[in-house]
Coordinates of N, CA and C in Angstrom, one line a residue:
Q1 N -47.9 -64.9 121.5 CA -47.6 -66.3 121.4 C -46.3 -66.5 120.6
V2 N -45.4 -67.2 121.3 CA -44.1 -67.5 120.6 C -44.2 -68.5 119.5
Q3 N -43.6 -68.2 118.4 CA -43.5 -69.2 117.3 C -42.2 -69.2 116.7
L4 N -41.7 -70.4 116.4 CA -40.5 -70.7 115.6 C -41.0 -71.6 114.5
V5 N -40.9 -71.1 113.2 CA -41.4 -71.9 112.1 C -40.3 -72.2 111.1
E6 N -39.9 -73.4 111.0 CA -38.9 -73.8 110.1 C -39.4 -74.1 108.7
S7 N -38.6 -73.9 107.7 CA -39.0 -74.2 106.3 C -37.7 -74.5 105.5
G8 N -37.9 -75.0 104.4 CA -36.7 -75.3 103.5 C -36.2 -76.7 103.4
G9 N -36.8 -77.6 104.2 CA -36.4 -79.0 104.2 C -36.9 -79.6 102.9
G10 N -36.4 -80.9 102.7 CA -36.8 -81.6 101.5 C -35.9 -82.7 101.2
L11 N -36.0 -83.3 100.0 CA -35.2 -84.4 99.5 C -34.1 -83.8 98.6
V12 N -32.9 -84.2 98.9 CA -31.8 -83.8 98.0 C -30.8 -84.9 97.9
Q13 N -30.0 -84.9 96.8 CA -29.0 -85.9 96.5 C -27.7 -85.6 97.3
T14 N -27.0 -86.7 97.5 CA -25.6 -86.5 98.1 C -24.8 -85.4 97.3
G15 N -24.2 -84.5 98.1 CA -23.5 -83.5 97.5 C -24.3 -82.2 97.2
G16 N -25.6 -82.3 97.4 CA -26.4 -81.1 97.1 C -26.5 -80.1 98.2
S17 N -27.3 -79.1 98.1 CA -27.4 -78.1 99.0 C -28.9 -77.8 99.4
L18 N -29.1 -77.3 100.6 CA -30.4 -76.8 101.0 C -30.2 -75.6 101.9
R19 N -31.2 -74.7 102.0 CA -31.1 -73.6 102.9 C -32.4 -73.7 103.8
L20 N -32.1 -73.8 105.0 CA -33.3 -73.8 106.0 C -33.5 -72.4 106.5
S21 N -34.7 -72.1 106.8 CA -35.1 -70.8 107.4 C -35.9 -71.1 108.6
C22 N -35.8 -70.2 109.6 CA -36.6 -70.3 110.8 C -37.1 -68.9 111.1
A23 N -38.4 -68.7 110.9 CA -39.0 -67.4 111.2 C -39.6 -67.3 112.6
A24 N -39.2 -66.3 113.4 CA -39.5 -66.2 114.8 C -40.5 -65.1 115.0
S25 N -41.4 -65.3 116.0 CA -42.3 -64.2 116.4 C -42.7 -64.4 117.8
G26 N -43.2 -63.3 118.5 CA -43.7 -63.4 119.8 C -42.6 -63.2 120.9
F27 N -41.4 -62.9 120.5 CA -40.4 -62.5 121.5 C -39.4 -61.6 120.8
T28 N -38.5 -61.0 121.6 CA -37.5 -60.1 121.1 C -36.3 -60.9 120.5
F29 N -36.5 -61.2 119.2 CA -35.5 -62.1 118.5 C -34.1 -61.6 118.6
S30 N -33.9 -60.3 118.5 CA -32.5 -59.7 118.4 C -31.8 -59.9 119.8
T31 N -32.4 -60.3 120.8 CA -31.8 -60.4 122.1 C -31.5 -61.9 122.5
Y32 N -31.9 -62.8 121.6 CA -31.7 -64.2 121.8 C -30.6 -64.9 121.0
S33 N -29.9 -65.8 121.6 CA -29.1 -66.7 120.8 C -30.0 -67.6 120.0
M34 N -29.6 -68.0 118.9 CA -30.4 -68.9 118.0 C -29.5 -70.1 117.7
G35 N -30.2 -71.2 117.4 CA -29.5 -72.4 117.1 C -30.3 -73.4 116.2
W36 N -29.5 -74.3 115.6 CA -30.1 -75.4 114.9 C -29.6 -76.7 115.5
F37 N -30.6 -77.6 115.7 CA -30.3 -78.9 116.2 C -31.0 -79.9 115.2
R38 N -30.6 -81.2 115.3 CA -31.2 -82.2 114.5 C -31.3 -83.5 115.2
Q39 N -32.3 -84.3 114.7 CA -32.6 -85.6 115.3 C -32.8 -86.6 114.1
A40 N -31.8 -87.5 114.0 CA -31.9 -88.6 113.0 C -32.8 -89.7 113.6
P41 N -33.4 -90.5 112.7 CA -34.2 -91.7 113.1 C -33.4 -92.5 114.1
G42 N -34.1 -92.8 115.3 CA -33.5 -93.7 116.3 C -32.3 -93.1 117.1
K43 N -32.1 -91.8 116.9 CA -31.0 -91.2 117.6 C -31.5 -90.0 118.5
E44 N -30.7 -89.5 119.4 CA -31.1 -88.4 120.2 C -30.8 -87.1 119.4
R45 N -31.5 -86.1 119.8 CA -31.3 -84.8 119.2 C -29.9 -84.3 119.5
E46 N -29.3 -83.6 118.4 CA -27.9 -83.2 118.6 C -27.7 -81.8 118.1
F47 N -26.7 -81.1 118.7 CA -26.4 -79.8 118.3 C -25.8 -79.7 116.9
V48 N -26.2 -78.7 116.1 CA -25.6 -78.5 114.8 C -24.9 -77.2 114.7
A49 N -25.5 -76.1 115.1 CA -24.9 -74.8 115.0 C -25.6 -73.8 115.9
T50 N -24.9 -72.8 116.4 CA -25.6 -71.7 117.1 C -24.9 -70.4 116.7
I51 N -25.7 -69.3 117.0 CA -25.2 -68.0 116.6 C -25.6 -67.0 117.7
R52 N -24.6 -66.1 118.0 CA -24.8 -65.1 119.0 C -26.0 -64.1 118.6
W53 N -26.5 -63.5 119.6 CA -27.7 -62.6 119.3 C -27.4 -61.5 118.2
N54 N -26.1 -61.1 118.1 CA -25.8 -60.1 117.1 C -25.1 -60.7 115.9
G55 N -25.0 -62.0 115.9 CA -24.4 -62.6 114.7 C -22.9 -62.6 114.7
A56 N -22.3 -62.1 115.8 CA -20.8 -61.9 115.8 C -20.1 -63.2 116.0
N57 N -20.7 -64.2 116.6 CA -20.0 -65.5 116.8 C -20.9 -66.6 116.4
T58 N -20.3 -67.6 115.8 CA -21.0 -68.8 115.4 C -20.2 -70.0 115.9
Y59 N -20.9 -71.1 116.1 CA -20.3 -72.4 116.6 C -21.0 -73.5 115.9
Y60 N -20.1 -74.5 115.6 CA -20.6 -75.7 114.8 C -20.2 -77.0 115.4
A61 N -21.0 -78.0 115.2 CA -20.6 -79.4 115.4 C -19.5 -79.7 114.5
D62 N -18.6 -80.6 114.9 CA -17.5 -81.0 114.1 C -18.0 -81.7 112.8
S63 N -19.1 -82.3 112.9 CA -19.6 -83.1 111.8 C -20.1 -82.2 110.6
V64 N -20.3 -80.9 110.9 CA -20.9 -80.0 109.8 C -19.9 -78.9 109.6
K65 N -18.9 -78.8 110.3 CA -17.9 -77.6 110.2 C -17.4 -77.6 108.7
G66 N -17.4 -76.4 108.1 CA -16.9 -76.3 106.8 C -17.9 -76.6 105.7
R67 N -19.1 -77.2 106.1 CA -20.1 -77.5 105.1 C -21.4 -76.7 105.4
F68 N -21.7 -76.4 106.6 CA -22.9 -75.7 107.0 C -22.5 -74.3 107.5
T69 N -23.4 -73.3 107.2 CA -23.3 -71.9 107.7 C -24.5 -71.4 108.3
I70 N -24.4 -71.0 109.6 CA -25.6 -70.4 110.3 C -25.5 -68.9 110.1
S71 N -26.6 -68.2 109.9 CA -26.6 -66.8 109.9 C -28.0 -66.3 110.4
R72 N -28.1 -65.0 110.6 CA -29.4 -64.4 111.1 C -29.6 -63.1 110.5
D73 N -30.9 -62.7 110.4 CA -31.2 -61.3 110.0 C -32.2 -60.8 111.0
N74 N -31.7 -60.0 111.9 CA -32.5 -59.5 113.0 C -33.6 -58.5 112.5
A75 N -33.4 -58.0 111.4 CA -34.5 -57.1 110.8 C -35.7 -57.9 110.3
K76 N -35.4 -59.2 110.0 CA -36.5 -60.1 109.6 C -36.9 -61.1 110.6
D77 N -36.2 -61.1 111.8 CA -36.5 -62.1 112.8 C -36.4 -63.5 112.3
T78 N -35.3 -63.7 111.5 CA -35.1 -65.0 110.9 C -33.7 -65.5 111.0
V79 N -33.5 -66.8 111.3 CA -32.2 -67.4 111.3 C -32.2 -68.5 110.2
Y80 N -31.0 -68.6 109.6 CA -30.8 -69.5 108.4 C -29.8 -70.6 108.7
L81 N -29.9 -71.7 107.9 CA -28.8 -72.7 107.9 C -28.6 -73.1 106.5
Q82 N -27.5 -72.6 106.0 CA -27.1 -73.0 104.6 C -26.3 -74.3 104.7
M83 N -26.8 -75.3 104.0 CA -26.2 -76.7 104.1 C -25.6 -77.1 102.7
N84 N -24.4 -77.2 102.6 CA -23.7 -77.6 101.4 C -23.1 -79.0 101.5
S85 N -22.7 -79.6 100.4 CA -22.0 -80.9 100.4 C -22.7 -81.9 101.3
L86 N -24.0 -82.0 101.2 CA -24.8 -82.8 102.1 C -24.5 -84.3 101.9
K87 N -24.6 -85.0 103.0 CA -24.3 -86.4 103.1 C -25.5 -87.2 103.6
P88 N -25.6 -88.5 103.3 CA -26.8 -89.3 103.8 C -26.9 -89.2 105.3
E89 N -25.8 -89.1 106.0 CA -25.8 -89.0 107.5 C -26.3 -87.7 108.0
D90 N -26.5 -86.7 107.1 CA -27.2 -85.5 107.5 C -28.7 -85.6 107.5
T91 N -29.2 -86.7 107.1 CA -30.7 -86.9 107.1 C -31.2 -86.9 108.5
A92 N -32.2 -86.0 108.8 CA -32.7 -85.8 110.1 C -33.8 -84.8 110.0
V93 N -34.5 -84.7 111.1 CA -35.4 -83.5 111.3 C -34.6 -82.4 112.0
Y94 N -34.6 -81.3 111.4 CA -33.9 -80.1 111.8 C -34.8 -79.2 112.6
Y95 N -34.3 -78.8 113.8 CA -35.1 -78.0 114.7 C -34.4 -76.6 114.9
C96 N -35.2 -75.6 115.0 CA -34.7 -74.3 115.3 C -34.9 -74.1 116.8
A97 N -34.0 -73.4 117.5 CA -34.2 -73.1 118.9 C -33.7 -71.7 119.2
A98 N -34.4 -71.1 120.3 CA -34.0 -69.8 120.7 C -33.8 -69.9 122.2
D99 N -32.8 -69.1 122.7 CA -32.5 -69.2 124.2 C -31.8 -67.9 124.6
R100 N -32.0 -67.6 125.9 CA -31.3 -66.4 126.4 C -29.9 -66.7 126.8
K101 N -29.5 -68.0 126.9 CA -28.1 -68.4 127.2 C -27.2 -67.9 126.0
S102 N -25.9 -67.9 126.3 CA -25.0 -67.6 125.3 C -25.0 -68.7 124.2
A103 N -24.5 -68.4 123.0 CA -24.5 -69.3 121.9 C -23.6 -70.5 122.3
T104 N -22.5 -70.3 123.0 CA -21.7 -71.4 123.4 C -22.4 -72.3 124.4
M105 N -23.1 -71.8 125.3 CA -23.9 -72.6 126.3 C -25.0 -73.3 125.6
M106 N -25.6 -72.7 124.6 CA -26.7 -73.4 123.8 C -26.1 -74.7 123.2
A107 N -24.9 -74.6 122.7 CA -24.3 -75.7 122.0 C -24.2 -77.0 122.9
G108 N -24.1 -76.7 124.2 CA -23.9 -77.9 125.1 C -25.1 -78.2 125.9
S109 N -26.3 -77.7 125.5 CA -27.5 -77.9 126.3 C -28.6 -78.5 125.4
S110 N -29.5 -79.2 126.0 CA -30.7 -79.6 125.3 C -32.0 -78.9 125.8
I111 N -31.8 -78.0 126.8 CA -32.9 -77.3 127.3 C -32.9 -75.8 126.7
M112 N -33.9 -75.5 126.0 CA -34.0 -74.2 125.4 C -35.3 -73.5 125.8
D113 N -35.3 -72.2 125.7 CA -36.5 -71.4 125.9 C -37.6 -71.8 125.0
Y114 N -37.3 -71.9 123.7 CA -38.2 -72.1 122.6 C -37.7 -73.1 121.6
W115 N -38.6 -73.9 121.1 CA -38.2 -74.9 120.0 C -39.3 -74.7 118.9
G116 N -38.8 -74.9 117.7 CA -39.7 -75.1 116.5 C -40.2 -76.5 116.4
K117 N -41.0 -76.8 115.5 CA -41.6 -78.1 115.3 C -40.7 -79.0 114.4
G118 N -39.8 -78.4 113.6 CA -38.9 -79.1 112.8 C -39.2 -79.2 111.4
T119 N -38.2 -79.4 110.6 CA -38.4 -79.6 109.1 C -37.5 -80.8 108.7
L120 N -38.0 -81.7 107.9 CA -37.3 -82.9 107.5 C -36.3 -82.7 106.4
V121 N -35.1 -83.1 106.6 CA -34.1 -83.1 105.5 C -33.7 -84.5 105.2
T122 N -33.9 -84.9 104.0 CA -33.5 -86.3 103.5 C -32.5 -86.2 102.5
V123 N -31.3 -86.9 102.7 CA -30.2 -86.9 101.7 C -30.1 -88.3 101.1
S124 N -30.4 -88.4 99.9 CA -30.3 -89.7 99.2 C -28.9 -90.0 98.7
S125 N -28.6 -91.3 98.8 CA -27.2 -91.7 98.3 C -27.2 -92.1 96.8

């Protein structure tokens, strides 16, 4: 059974940091591109960051570039999202995704092989 379980969300003040984790199981993690997406209240889900299966390439939305860092540990079947300099507009439910598409194609798609259930990040002003 495939599972993607996000953790690390919570309430943080503007300018603060959070680290999200996504633990994967039930599929061959090291062969999948991984990504983070988010959905703010009343808005559609949007791309945040993706990473190639071997971690060699990463891609970011312009809105988070320079503040967020995606990484993965294939030995632990886990992908991370380090979020620094958080802003109120970063408030959203953050979802982990896995797909056999390339990391670049993941960035432009809303259809993924697997989705997690999400973790809520709230940034207070």
